Structures are given as structure tokens and as C-alpha cells.
Tab-separated table of N, CA and C in Angstrom:
chain	number	residue	atom	x	y	z
H	279	MET	N	-15.979	-58.820	42.967
H	279	MET	CA	-16.665	-58.839	41.692
H	279	MET	C	-16.421	-60.163	40.994
H	280	MET	N	-15.228	-60.707	41.090
H	280	MET	CA	-14.924	-61.967	40.431
H	280	MET	C	-15.769	-63.092	40.994
H	281	SER	N	-16.057	-63.031	42.294
H	281	SER	CA	-16.861	-64.107	42.871
H	281	SER	C	-18.278	-64.055	42.349
H	282	SER	N	-18.800	-62.850	42.064
H	282	SER	CA	-20.154	-62.759	41.528
H	282	SER	C	-20.196	-63.183	40.064
H	283	LEU	N	-19.070	-63.136	39.374
H	283	LEU	CA	-19.014	-63.581	37.984
H	283	LEU	C	-18.682	-65.061	37.882
H	284	GLY	N	-18.429	-65.688	38.996
H	284	GLY	CA	-17.975	-67.063	39.009
H	284	GLY	C	-18.944	-68.042	38.404
H	285	SER	N	-20.212	-67.882	38.601
H	285	SER	CA	-21.141	-68.873	38.066
H	285	SER	C	-21.342	-68.656	36.567
H	286	LYS	N	-21.650	-69.746	35.868
H	286	LYS	CA	-21.840	-69.679	34.413
H	286	LYS	C	-23.025	-68.784	34.068
H	287	LYS	N	-24.038	-68.812	34.899
H	287	LYS	CA	-25.231	-68.004	34.649
H	287	LYS	C	-24.871	-66.522	34.697
H	288	ASN	N	-24.068	-66.133	35.657
H	288	ASN	CA	-23.669	-64.732	35.777
H	288	ASN	C	-22.785	-64.306	34.610
H	289	VAL	N	-21.935	-65.193	34.125
H	289	VAL	CA	-21.078	-64.883	32.977
H	289	VAL	C	-21.941	-64.645	31.739
H	290	LYS	N	-22.970	-65.476	31.546
H	290	LYS	CA	-23.869	-65.308	30.400
H	290	LYS	C	-24.599	-63.973	30.490
H	291	ILE	N	-25.096	-63.637	31.665
H	291	ILE	CA	-25.823	-62.380	31.838
H	291	ILE	C	-24.895	-61.201	31.561
H	292	PHE	N	-23.687	-61.263	32.106
H	292	PHE	CA	-22.717	-60.196	31.894
H	292	PHE	C	-22.374	-60.068	30.405
H	293	SER	N	-22.198	-61.196	29.713
H	293	SER	CA	-21.881	-61.187	28.279
H	293	SER	C	-23.025	-60.578	27.478
H	294	LEU	N	-24.253	-60.952	27.821
H	294	LEU	CA	-25.413	-60.396	27.123
H	294	LEU	C	-25.521	-58.891	27.357
H	295	ALA	N	-25.277	-58.467	28.593
H	295	ALA	CA	-25.336	-57.041	28.907
H	295	ALA	C	-24.266	-56.285	28.131
H	296	LEU	N	-23.071	-56.834	28.079
H	296	LEU	CA	-21.975	-56.204	27.348
H	296	LEU	C	-22.293	-56.136	25.848
H	297	ALA	N	-22.863	-57.213	25.294
H	297	ALA	CA	-23.254	-57.231	23.881
H	297	ALA	C	-24.341	-56.190	23.625
H	298	GLY	N	-25.295	-56.069	24.556
H	298	GLY	CA	-26.358	-55.073	24.420
H	298	GLY	C	-25.809	-53.661	24.388
H	299	VAL	N	-24.858	-53.371	25.271
H	299	VAL	CA	-24.236	-52.045	25.295
H	299	VAL	C	-23.496	-51.798	23.980
H	300	PHE	N	-22.798	-52.807	23.483
H	300	PHE	CA	-22.052	-52.691	22.230
H	300	PHE	C	-23.004	-52.395	21.065
H	301	ILE	N	-24.095	-53.150	20.980
H	301	ILE	CA	-25.076	-52.961	19.898
H	301	ILE	C	-25.718	-51.585	20.002
H	302	ALA	N	-26.060	-51.174	21.221
H	302	ALA	CA	-26.674	-49.860	21.415
H	302	ALA	C	-25.723	-48.745	20.988
H	303	SER	N	-24.436	-48.897	21.282
H	303	SER	CA	-23.480	-47.853	20.888
H	303	SER	C	-23.324	-47.796	19.370
H	304	ILE	N	-23.342	-48.947	18.708
H	304	ILE	CA	-23.261	-48.967	17.238
H	304	ILE	C	-24.506	-48.312	16.641
H	305	ALA	N	-25.685	-48.659	17.192
H	305	ALA	CA	-26.929	-48.065	16.705
H	305	ALA	C	-26.913	-46.554	16.919
H	306	GLY	N	-26.402	-46.115	18.044
H	306	GLY	CA	-26.309	-44.682	18.318
H	306	GLY	C	-25.409	-43.975	17.323
H	307	MET	N	-24.276	-44.584	17.009
H	307	MET	CA	-23.365	-43.984	16.029
H	307	MET	C	-24.026	-43.931	14.653
H	308	ALA	N	-24.783	-44.965	14.311
H	308	ALA	CA	-25.466	-44.982	13.016
H	308	ALA	C	-26.499	-43.862	12.947
H	309	LEU	N	-27.251	-43.667	14.027
H	309	LEU	CA	-28.249	-42.601	14.045
H	309	LEU	C	-27.601	-41.228	13.947
H	310	VAL	N	-26.491	-41.057	14.632
H	310	VAL	CA	-25.786	-39.779	14.568
H	310	VAL	C	-25.300	-39.516	13.147
H	311	SER	N	-24.753	-40.520	12.488
H	311	SER	CA	-24.259	-40.311	11.126
H	311	SER	C	-25.411	-40.102	10.153
H	312	MET	N	-26.577	-40.722	10.394
H	312	MET	CA	-27.745	-40.485	9.547
H	312	MET	C	-28.230	-39.057	9.725
H	313	GLY	N	-28.102	-38.532	10.912
H	313	GLY	CA	-28.472	-37.145	11.154
H	313	GLY	C	-27.643	-36.213	10.299
H	314	ASP	N	-26.379	-36.540	10.097
H	314	ASP	CA	-25.523	-35.723	9.241
H	314	ASP	C	-26.034	-35.728	7.806
H	315	VAL	N	-26.526	-36.869	7.342
H	315	VAL	CA	-27.076	-36.953	5.992
H	315	VAL	C	-28.336	-36.111	5.898
H	316	ALA	N	-29.200	-36.206	6.901
H	316	ALA	CA	-30.450	-35.458	6.876
H	316	ALA	C	-30.202	-33.955	6.921
H	317	ASN	N	-29.153	-33.538	7.597
H	317	ASN	CA	-28.850	-32.114	7.709
H	317	ASN	C	-27.862	-31.646	6.654
H	318	ALA	N	-27.533	-32.512	5.734
H	318	ALA	CA	-26.551	-32.170	4.707
H	318	ALA	C	-27.072	-31.031	3.847
H	319	SER	N	-26.180	-30.351	3.254
H	319	SER	CA	-26.514	-29.234	2.387
H	319	SER	C	-27.346	-29.724	1.206
H	320	PRO	N	-28.348	-28.937	0.796
H	320	PRO	CA	-29.175	-29.367	-0.327
H	320	PRO	C	-28.416	-29.393	-1.645
H	321	THR	N	-27.249	-28.789	-1.691
H	321	THR	CA	-26.461	-28.848	-2.912
H	321	THR	C	-25.815	-30.220	-2.979
H	322	SER	N	-26.264	-30.976	-3.915
H	322	SER	CA	-25.811	-32.348	-4.058
H	322	SER	C	-25.335	-32.543	-5.481
H	323	ASP	N	-24.444	-33.484	-5.676
H	323	ASP	CA	-24.016	-33.759	-7.042
H	323	ASP	C	-24.791	-34.935	-7.621
H	324	ILE	N	-25.919	-35.251	-6.985
H	324	ILE	CA	-26.809	-36.304	-7.471
H	324	ILE	C	-28.121	-35.660	-7.897
H	325	GLY	N	-28.551	-35.990	-9.097
H	325	GLY	CA	-29.800	-35.449	-9.609
H	325	GLY	C	-30.832	-36.541	-9.792
H	326	VAL	N	-32.094	-36.127	-9.817
H	326	VAL	CA	-33.184	-37.058	-10.090
H	326	VAL	C	-34.036	-36.478	-11.213
H	327	VAL	N	-34.602	-37.359	-12.020
H	327	VAL	CA	-35.473	-36.930	-13.109
H	327	VAL	C	-36.625	-37.920	-13.236
H	328	ASP	N	-37.813	-37.391	-13.471
H	328	ASP	CA	-39.007	-38.204	-13.682
H	328	ASP	C	-39.249	-38.262	-15.191
H	329	GLN	N	-38.817	-39.358	-15.816
H	329	GLN	CA	-38.898	-39.460	-17.274
H	329	GLN	C	-40.341	-39.472	-17.770
H	330	GLN	N	-41.254	-40.063	-16.995
H	330	GLN	CA	-42.664	-40.063	-17.395
H	330	GLN	C	-43.212	-38.638	-17.422
H	331	GLU	N	-42.822	-37.844	-16.439
H	331	GLU	CA	-43.244	-36.441	-16.383
H	331	GLU	C	-42.667	-35.669	-17.568
H	332	VAL	N	-41.432	-35.959	-17.927
H	332	VAL	CA	-40.801	-35.298	-19.077
H	332	VAL	C	-41.613	-35.584	-20.339
H	333	LEU	N	-41.987	-36.838	-20.551
H	333	LEU	CA	-42.786	-37.182	-21.735
H	333	LEU	C	-44.179	-36.566	-21.668
H	334	LYS	N	-44.759	-36.553	-20.473
H	334	LYS	CA	-46.093	-35.967	-20.302
H	334	LYS	C	-46.063	-34.476	-20.633
H	335	ASN	N	-44.992	-33.800	-20.242
H	335	ASN	CA	-44.871	-32.361	-20.489
H	335	ASN	C	-44.460	-32.042	-21.920
H	336	ASN	N	-44.047	-33.036	-22.661
H	336	ASN	CA	-43.594	-32.836	-24.039
H	336	ASN	C	-44.420	-33.708	-24.972
H	337	GLN	N	-45.647	-33.310	-25.175
H	337	GLN	CA	-46.570	-34.091	-25.990
H	337	GLN	C	-46.081	-34.246	-27.427
H	338	MET	N	-45.377	-33.243	-27.942
H	338	MET	CA	-44.869	-33.352	-29.319
H	338	MET	C	-43.906	-34.523	-29.442
H	339	VAL	N	-43.049	-34.671	-28.445
H	339	VAL	CA	-42.072	-35.761	-28.460
H	339	VAL	C	-42.792	-37.099	-28.320
H	340	ALA	N	-43.747	-37.169	-27.381
H	340	ALA	CA	-44.498	-38.407	-27.171
H	340	ALA	C	-45.303	-38.766	-28.423
H	341	MET	N	-45.903	-37.750	-29.066
H	341	MET	CA	-46.690	-38.012	-30.274
H	341	MET	C	-45.793	-38.470	-31.419
H	342	GLU	N	-44.600	-37.901	-31.498
H	342	GLU	CA	-43.646	-38.322	-32.529
H	342	GLU	C	-43.292	-39.800	-32.344
H	343	TYR	N	-43.053	-40.174	-31.104
H	343	TYR	CA	-42.747	-41.566	-30.767
H	343	TYR	C	-43.920	-42.471	-31.158
H	344	GLN	N	-45.141	-42.078	-30.778
H	344	GLN	CA	-46.328	-42.869	-31.114
H	344	GLN	C	-46.520	-42.959	-32.630
H	345	LYS	N	-46.259	-41.855	-33.319
H	345	LYS	CA	-46.415	-41.830	-34.778
H	345	LYS	C	-45.456	-42.819	-35.441
H	346	LYS	N	-44.196	-42.825	-34.983
H	346	LYS	CA	-43.219	-43.764	-35.544
H	346	LYS	C	-43.653	-45.206	-35.312
H	347	LEU	N	-44.138	-45.486	-34.101
H	347	LEU	CA	-44.608	-46.843	-33.803
H	347	LEU	C	-45.790	-47.222	-34.689
H	348	GLN	N	-46.739	-46.293	-34.843
H	348	GLN	CA	-47.926	-46.568	-35.654
H	348	GLN	C	-47.550	-46.786	-37.115
H	349	GLU	N	-46.655	-45.958	-37.635
H	349	GLU	CA	-46.204	-46.119	-39.025
H	349	GLU	C	-45.525	-47.471	-39.228
H	350	THR	N	-44.721	-47.865	-38.260
H	350	THR	CA	-44.035	-49.159	-38.343
H	350	THR	C	-45.047	-50.299	-38.309
H	351	ALA	N	-46.040	-50.192	-37.425
H	351	ALA	CA	-47.074	-51.232	-37.333
H	351	ALA	C	-47.874	-51.310	-38.630
H	352	ASN	N	-48.253	-50.153	-39.173
H	352	ASN	CA	-49.022	-50.133	-40.422
H	352	ASN	C	-48.224	-50.731	-41.576
H	353	GLN	N	-46.950	-50.370	-41.665
H	353	GLN	CA	-46.106	-50.896	-42.737
H	353	GLN	C	-45.932	-52.407	-42.600
H	354	THR	N	-45.760	-52.869	-41.370
H	354	THR	CA	-45.602	-54.307	-41.135
H	354	THR	C	-46.867	-55.052	-41.548
H	355	LYS	N	-48.043	-54.500	-41.195
H	355	LYS	CA	-49.315	-55.142	-41.571
H	355	LYS	C	-49.473	-55.161	-43.090
H	356	LYS	N	-49.144	-54.052	-43.732
H	356	LYS	CA	-49.242	-53.967	-45.195
H	356	LYS	C	-48.322	-55.008	-45.847
H	357	ASP	N	-47.083	-55.091	-45.349
H	357	ASP	CA	-46.133	-56.073	-45.879
H	357	ASP	C	-46.645	-57.495	-45.672
H	358	PHE	N	-47.216	-57.748	-44.497
H	358	PHE	CA	-47.744	-59.083	-44.209
H	358	PHE	C	-48.864	-59.424	-45.182
H	359	ASP	N	-49.804	-58.487	-45.347
H	359	ASP	CA	-50.938	-58.743	-46.243
H	359	ASP	C	-50.460	-59.042	-47.664
H	360	THR	N	-49.460	-58.306	-48.117
H	360	THR	CA	-48.926	-58.511	-49.469
H	360	THR	C	-48.246	-59.871	-49.588
H	361	LYS	N	-47.385	-60.178	-48.620
H	361	LYS	CA	-46.623	-61.425	-48.675
H	361	LYS	C	-47.474	-62.656	-48.377
H	362	ALA	N	-48.576	-62.479	-47.642
H	362	ALA	CA	-49.386	-63.624	-47.216
H	362	ALA	C	-50.328	-64.117	-48.308
H	363	GLU	N	-50.509	-63.322	-49.349
H	363	GLU	CA	-51.417	-63.723	-50.425
H	363	GLU	C	-50.976	-65.046	-51.030
H	364	GLY	N	-51.902	-65.976	-51.094
H	364	GLY	CA	-51.633	-67.259	-51.726
H	364	GLY	C	-50.863	-68.249	-50.869
H	365	LEU	N	-50.521	-67.890	-49.631
H	365	LEU	CA	-49.794	-68.821	-48.763
H	365	LEU	C	-50.769	-69.721	-48.009
H	366	SER	N	-50.297	-70.890	-47.657
H	366	SER	CA	-51.104	-71.787	-46.824
H	366	SER	C	-51.164	-71.215	-45.409
H	367	ASP	N	-52.090	-71.746	-44.604
H	367	ASP	CA	-52.225	-71.275	-43.220
H	367	ASP	C	-50.927	-71.463	-42.442
H	368	GLU	N	-50.269	-72.583	-42.675
H	368	GLU	CA	-49.011	-72.864	-41.978
H	368	GLU	C	-47.935	-71.848	-42.373
H	369	GLU	N	-47.862	-71.546	-43.666
H	369	GLU	CA	-46.880	-70.569	-44.143
H	369	GLU	C	-47.205	-69.165	-43.618
H	370	LYS	N	-48.510	-68.859	-43.530
H	370	LYS	CA	-48.924	-67.561	-42.983
H	370	LYS	C	-48.515	-67.433	-41.517
H	371	GLU	N	-48.667	-68.513	-40.766
H	371	GLU	CA	-48.280	-68.491	-39.349
H	371	GLU	C	-46.784	-68.236	-39.207
H	372	LYS	N	-45.997	-68.891	-40.046
H	372	LYS	CA	-44.541	-68.684	-39.990
H	372	LYS	C	-44.194	-67.252	-40.390
H	373	LEU	N	-44.827	-66.769	-41.448
H	373	LEU	CA	-44.597	-65.393	-41.889
H	373	LEU	C	-44.989	-64.411	-40.785
H	374	TYR	N	-46.129	-64.669	-40.143
H	374	TYR	CA	-46.599	-63.808	-39.051
H	374	TYR	C	-45.581	-63.786	-37.908
H	375	ALA	N	-45.069	-64.944	-37.548
H	375	ALA	CA	-44.075	-65.028	-36.465
H	375	ALA	C	-42.810	-64.253	-36.837
H	376	ASP	N	-42.359	-64.435	-38.080
H	376	ASP	CA	-41.153	-63.733	-38.536
H	376	ASP	C	-41.360	-62.216	-38.539
H	377	MET	N	-42.514	-61.797	-39.047
H	377	MET	CA	-42.776	-60.363	-39.138
H	377	MET	C	-43.039	-59.753	-37.761
H	378	SER	N	-43.602	-60.528	-36.848
H	378	SER	CA	-43.794	-60.046	-35.475
H	378	SER	C	-42.446	-59.794	-34.824
H	379	GLN	N	-41.527	-60.714	-35.039
H	379	GLN	CA	-40.181	-60.545	-34.484
H	379	GLN	C	-39.513	-59.308	-35.100
H	380	GLU	N	-39.669	-59.157	-36.400
H	380	GLU	CA	-39.093	-58.001	-37.095
H	380	GLU	C	-39.696	-56.696	-36.561
H	381	PHE	N	-41.026	-56.694	-36.355
H	381	PHE	CA	-41.684	-55.506	-35.801
H	381	PHE	C	-41.158	-55.199	-34.402
H	382	ASN	N	-41.027	-56.230	-33.577
H	382	ASN	CA	-40.527	-56.016	-32.216
H	382	ASN	C	-39.112	-55.437	-32.221
H	383	GLU	N	-38.280	-55.888	-33.147
H	383	GLU	CA	-36.924	-55.337	-33.260
H	383	GLU	C	-36.973	-53.859	-33.644
H	384	LYS	N	-37.881	-53.511	-34.559
H	384	LYS	CA	-38.030	-52.109	-34.957
H	384	LYS	C	-38.575	-51.277	-33.795
H	385	ARG	N	-39.520	-51.846	-33.036
H	385	ARG	CA	-40.098	-51.155	-31.880
H	385	ARG	C	-39.018	-50.874	-30.840
H	386	VAL	N	-38.174	-51.870	-30.595
H	386	VAL	CA	-37.077	-51.698	-29.635
H	386	VAL	C	-36.125	-50.595	-30.114
H	387	ALA	N	-35.853	-50.555	-31.412
H	387	ALA	CA	-34.965	-49.520	-31.961
H	387	ALA	C	-35.584	-48.130	-31.793
H	388	ILE	N	-36.892	-48.015	-32.010
H	388	ILE	CA	-37.579	-46.731	-31.836
H	388	ILE	C	-37.534	-46.310	-30.369
H	389	GLU	N	-37.786	-47.260	-29.470
H	389	GLU	CA	-37.737	-46.966	-28.034
H	389	GLU	C	-36.329	-46.558	-27.611
H	390	LYS	N	-35.320	-47.232	-28.158
H	390	LYS	CA	-33.930	-46.898	-27.825
H	390	LYS	C	-33.604	-45.494	-28.311
H	391	ASP	N	-34.069	-45.151	-29.501
H	391	ASP	CA	-33.841	-43.811	-30.036
H	391	ASP	C	-34.449	-42.756	-29.107
H	392	MET	N	-35.670	-43.013	-28.637
H	392	MET	CA	-36.342	-42.075	-27.730
H	392	MET	C	-35.589	-41.987	-26.405
H	393	LYS	N	-35.186	-43.127	-25.879
H	393	LYS	CA	-34.450	-43.164	-24.612
H	393	LYS	C	-33.118	-42.424	-24.749
H	394	ASP	N	-32.411	-42.662	-25.858
H	394	ASP	CA	-31.133	-41.987	-26.097
H	394	ASP	C	-31.322	-40.470	-26.191
H	395	ARG	N	-32.418	-40.081	-26.806
H	395	ARG	CA	-32.716	-38.654	-26.946
H	395	ARG	C	-32.925	-38.004	-25.576
H	396	ILE	N	-33.713	-38.660	-24.729
H	396	ILE	CA	-33.952	-38.144	-23.379
H	396	ILE	C	-32.651	-38.143	-22.585
H	397	GLU	N	-31.884	-39.228	-22.679
H	397	GLU	CA	-30.620	-39.314	-21.938
H	397	GLU	C	-29.642	-38.226	-22.370
H	398	GLY	N	-29.637	-37.904	-23.653
H	398	GLY	CA	-28.765	-36.835	-24.134
H	398	GLY	C	-29.112	-35.501	-23.488
H	399	VAL	N	-30.407	-35.224	-23.387
H	399	VAL	CA	-30.846	-33.981	-22.751
H	399	VAL	C	-30.525	-34.016	-21.258
H	400	VAL	N	-30.748	-35.169	-20.620
H	400	VAL	CA	-30.441	-35.307	-19.191
H	400	VAL	C	-28.953	-35.051	-18.952
H	401	LYS	N	-28.098	-35.638	-19.789
H	401	LYS	CA	-26.645	-35.435	-19.640
H	401	LYS	C	-26.277	-33.965	-19.790
H	402	SER	N	-26.889	-33.307	-20.747
H	402	SER	CA	-26.604	-31.893	-20.974
H	402	SER	C	-27.001	-31.055	-19.758
H	403	VAL	N	-28.210	-31.267	-19.250
H	403	VAL	CA	-28.685	-30.521	-18.078
H	403	VAL	C	-27.822	-30.847	-16.865
H	404	ALA	N	-27.513	-32.127	-16.674
H	404	ALA	CA	-26.696	-32.542	-15.524
H	404	ALA	C	-25.322	-31.891	-15.579
H	405	SER	N	-24.744	-31.838	-16.753
H	405	SER	CA	-23.427	-31.228	-16.915
H	405	SER	C	-23.469	-29.742	-16.552
H	406	LYS	N	-24.498	-29.047	-17.022
H	406	LYS	CA	-24.638	-27.616	-16.729
H	406	LYS	C	-24.825	-27.366	-15.234
H	407	LYS	N	-25.484	-28.300	-14.541
H	407	LYS	CA	-25.748	-28.133	-13.108
H	407	LYS	C	-24.653	-28.747	-12.238
H	408	GLY	N	-23.641	-29.342	-12.858
H	408	GLY	CA	-22.536	-29.921	-12.100
H	408	GLY	C	-22.896	-31.210	-11.374
H	409	LEU	N	-23.813	-31.979	-11.945
H	409	LEU	CA	-24.226	-33.240	-11.327
H	409	LEU	C	-23.381	-34.383	-11.871
H	410	SER	N	-22.961	-35.262	-10.985
H	410	SER	CA	-22.140	-36.392	-11.426
H	410	SER	C	-22.973	-37.653	-11.636
H	411	LEU	N	-24.199	-37.658	-11.121
H	411	LEU	CA	-25.065	-38.832	-11.222
H	411	LEU	C	-26.509	-38.373	-11.293
H	412	VAL	N	-27.290	-38.959	-12.206
H	412	VAL	CA	-28.723	-38.691	-12.290
H	412	VAL	C	-29.433	-40.033	-12.325
H	413	VAL	N	-30.444	-40.183	-11.472
H	413	VAL	CA	-31.214	-41.422	-11.407
H	413	VAL	C	-32.695	-41.110	-11.577
H	414	GLU	N	-33.458	-42.142	-11.911
H	414	GLU	CA	-34.903	-42.020	-12.056
H	414	GLU	C	-35.494	-41.637	-10.701
H	415	LYS	N	-36.348	-40.637	-10.705
H	415	LYS	CA	-36.910	-40.102	-9.456
H	415	LYS	C	-37.656	-41.166	-8.658
H	416	SER	N	-38.334	-42.075	-9.327
H	416	SER	CA	-39.117	-43.100	-8.620
H	416	SER	C	-38.235	-44.046	-7.813
H	417	ALA	N	-36.940	-44.083	-8.112
H	417	ALA	CA	-36.026	-44.974	-7.389
H	417	ALA	C	-35.419	-44.312	-6.156
H	418	VAL	N	-35.740	-43.029	-5.936
H	418	VAL	CA	-35.130	-42.283	-4.836
H	418	VAL	C	-36.178	-41.972	-3.775
H	419	ILE	N	-35.855	-42.303	-2.543
H	419	ILE	CA	-36.760	-42.012	-1.437
H	419	ILE	C	-36.538	-40.591	-0.931
H	420	TYR	N	-35.290	-40.205	-0.838
H	420	TYR	CA	-34.963	-38.901	-0.270
H	420	TYR	C	-33.720	-38.345	-0.948
H	421	GLY	N	-33.730	-37.050	-1.182
H	421	GLY	CA	-32.530	-36.367	-1.633
H	421	GLY	C	-32.409	-36.242	-3.131
H	422	GLY	N	-31.340	-35.641	-3.523
H	422	GLY	CA	-31.074	-35.432	-4.939
H	422	GLY	C	-31.683	-34.130	-5.427
H	423	THR	N	-31.072	-33.557	-6.431
H	423	THR	CA	-31.561	-32.332	-7.046
H	423	THR	C	-32.489	-32.716	-8.186
H	424	ASP	N	-33.756	-32.279	-8.106
H	424	ASP	CA	-34.741	-32.626	-9.131
H	424	ASP	C	-34.518	-31.748	-10.363
H	425	ILE	N	-34.204	-32.377	-11.481
H	425	ILE	CA	-33.952	-31.640	-12.726
H	425	ILE	C	-35.033	-31.918	-13.772
H	426	THR	N	-36.168	-32.454	-13.333
H	426	THR	CA	-37.245	-32.814	-14.264
H	426	THR	C	-37.694	-31.612	-15.089
H	427	LYS	N	-37.929	-30.472	-14.445
H	427	LYS	CA	-38.413	-29.294	-15.163
H	427	LYS	C	-37.383	-28.825	-16.192
H	428	GLU	N	-36.115	-28.792	-15.800
H	428	GLU	CA	-35.075	-28.353	-16.726
H	428	GLU	C	-34.979	-29.288	-17.930
H	429	VAL	N	-35.103	-30.593	-17.676
H	429	VAL	CA	-35.052	-31.569	-18.771
H	429	VAL	C	-36.271	-31.394	-19.673
H	430	SER	N	-37.453	-31.197	-19.075
H	430	SER	CA	-38.672	-30.976	-19.863
H	430	SER	C	-38.525	-29.748	-20.748
H	431	ASP	N	-38.016	-28.665	-20.157
H	431	ASP	CA	-37.837	-27.428	-20.925
H	431	ASP	C	-36.839	-27.627	-22.068
H	432	ALA	N	-35.745	-28.315	-21.788
H	432	ALA	CA	-34.733	-28.564	-22.822
H	432	ALA	C	-35.290	-29.463	-23.926
H	433	MET	N	-36.094	-30.457	-23.546
H	433	MET	CA	-36.724	-31.335	-24.553
H	433	MET	C	-37.668	-30.518	-25.432
H	434	ALA	N	-38.430	-29.619	-24.813
H	434	ALA	CA	-39.360	-28.779	-25.573
H	434	ALA	C	-38.594	-27.886	-26.543
H	435	GLN	N	-37.493	-27.298	-26.070
H	435	GLN	CA	-36.660	-26.466	-26.944
H	435	GLN	C	-36.137	-27.279	-28.118
H	436	GLN	N	-35.654	-28.469	-27.826
H	436	GLN	CA	-35.114	-29.348	-28.865
H	436	GLN	C	-36.207	-29.714	-29.872
H	437	ALA	N	-37.410	-30.018	-29.372
H	437	ALA	CA	-38.524	-30.382	-30.251
H	437	ALA	C	-38.929	-29.196	-31.120
H	438	ASN	N	-38.936	-28.001	-30.535
H	438	ASN	CA	-39.295	-26.808	-31.307
H	438	ASN	C	-38.266	-26.525	-32.393
H	439	LYS	N	-36.990	-26.691	-32.068
H	439	LYS	CA	-35.936	-26.508	-33.076
H	439	LYS	C	-36.099	-27.529	-34.193
H	440	SER	N	-36.384	-28.767	-33.800
H	440	SER	CA	-36.561	-29.845	-34.775
H	440	SER	C	-37.770	-29.566	-35.656
H	441	ALA	N	-38.862	-29.085	-35.062
H	441	ALA	CA	-40.070	-28.780	-35.830
H	441	ALA	C	-39.798	-27.627	-36.789
H	442	GLY	N	-39.027	-26.640	-36.348
H	442	GLY	CA	-38.660	-25.520	-37.217
H	442	GLY	C	-37.808	-25.973	-38.376
H	443	THR	N	-36.886	-26.870	-38.115
H	443	THR	CA	-36.016	-27.416	-39.158
H	443	THR	C	-36.831	-28.239	-40.144
H	444	ASP	N	-37.785	-29.033	-39.626
H	444	ASP	CA	-38.620	-29.863	-40.497
H	444	ASP	C	-39.500	-29.003	-41.396
H	445	SER	N	-40.061	-27.912	-40.855
H	445	SER	CA	-40.935	-27.079	-41.673
H	445	SER	C	-40.129	-26.306	-42.720
H	446	GLU	N	-38.856	-26.000	-42.419
H	446	GLU	CA	-38.002	-25.330	-43.399
H	446	GLU	C	-37.658	-26.262	-44.549
H	447	LYS	N	-37.573	-27.573	-44.272
H	447	LYS	CA	-37.234	-28.555	-45.305
H	447	LYS	C	-38.369	-28.704	-46.308
H	448	LYS	N	-39.605	-28.474	-45.848
H	448	LYS	CA	-40.780	-28.703	-46.710
H	448	LYS	C	-41.031	-27.587	-47.647
């Protein structure tokens, strides 16, 4: 056998064959371990939620968000019109830029409030279901416990309680 390995060409072929066997065995082990993931129990401590679906299913919450944005936009326009009276075009442009920035900051705060509200409900549902991690459903190809419906239902309950509280205040 050593005499057949003596030439450099034979050593290269033998090395390539050995490397091929090594790579094939690693690939085989990877496939076997992936099979374990595919056959894993559906009980997972990872959850997924479709936030767009949650908002779609909770029109009251989405409308509340839109209403806040619209009120902020209307107030900003009203303030601009009042402050812009008698200003030069250059001063109006500066005022417009300043008020646009102010509006964007308010918009971001409204969006953060909405996001925090959804995240609070997600955390509550995840805790009840024993989930240690919840990610956006669109970021997951496979796996995870879908809690979208539970989050939607909890958001609806929260919105109904809030609406009941608001009508009692009036």
C-alpha cells in the first residue's frame, strides 16, 4: 500500500478522498441532528406573534392609534397657522421645519406607547403560557408556539375594559 501512495499524485487523491469522507460524515451528523429538531416536541418555550394581525383583529386599538395621530397632526397644523401669521417666507420655512420635527417626536411617542401596550399584552400571554422568548412571526421560518390569537383576545379585552372605564368617566 505504501508503494501505491508513493507518488505525489496518489497522495493528493488519497487526501482528497479522506477529506471527502470527513465532510460527508460531518454533513451526515448535521442532518441527523436537524432531524431531531424537526421531530422535537411541539411544546416549545419560544412563541411567535403576528403584530399586524393583532392590530387588524383589534380595530378599536388601531382606530385609537390613528385618532391620536390625527389629533396631533391637526393640532400641529393649527399651531403652525397661528404662529405663521405675519412671518416672512424664510421664517415660515424655519417654523415649518421646527414644527415638523416636533410632530415627528410626538408621532414616535404615540407609536412607542402603542408598541409598549402590545408588548405588555404579549409578555402577559407569554408568561401564562410559560414562554421564555416571543418573536415576530414573520421572522420565523419554522417552529414556535403561535400566540397571535391569545394576544388579540387579550388586547380586545383590554380595549373593552378601557372603553368601559372611559364611558363611566363621562
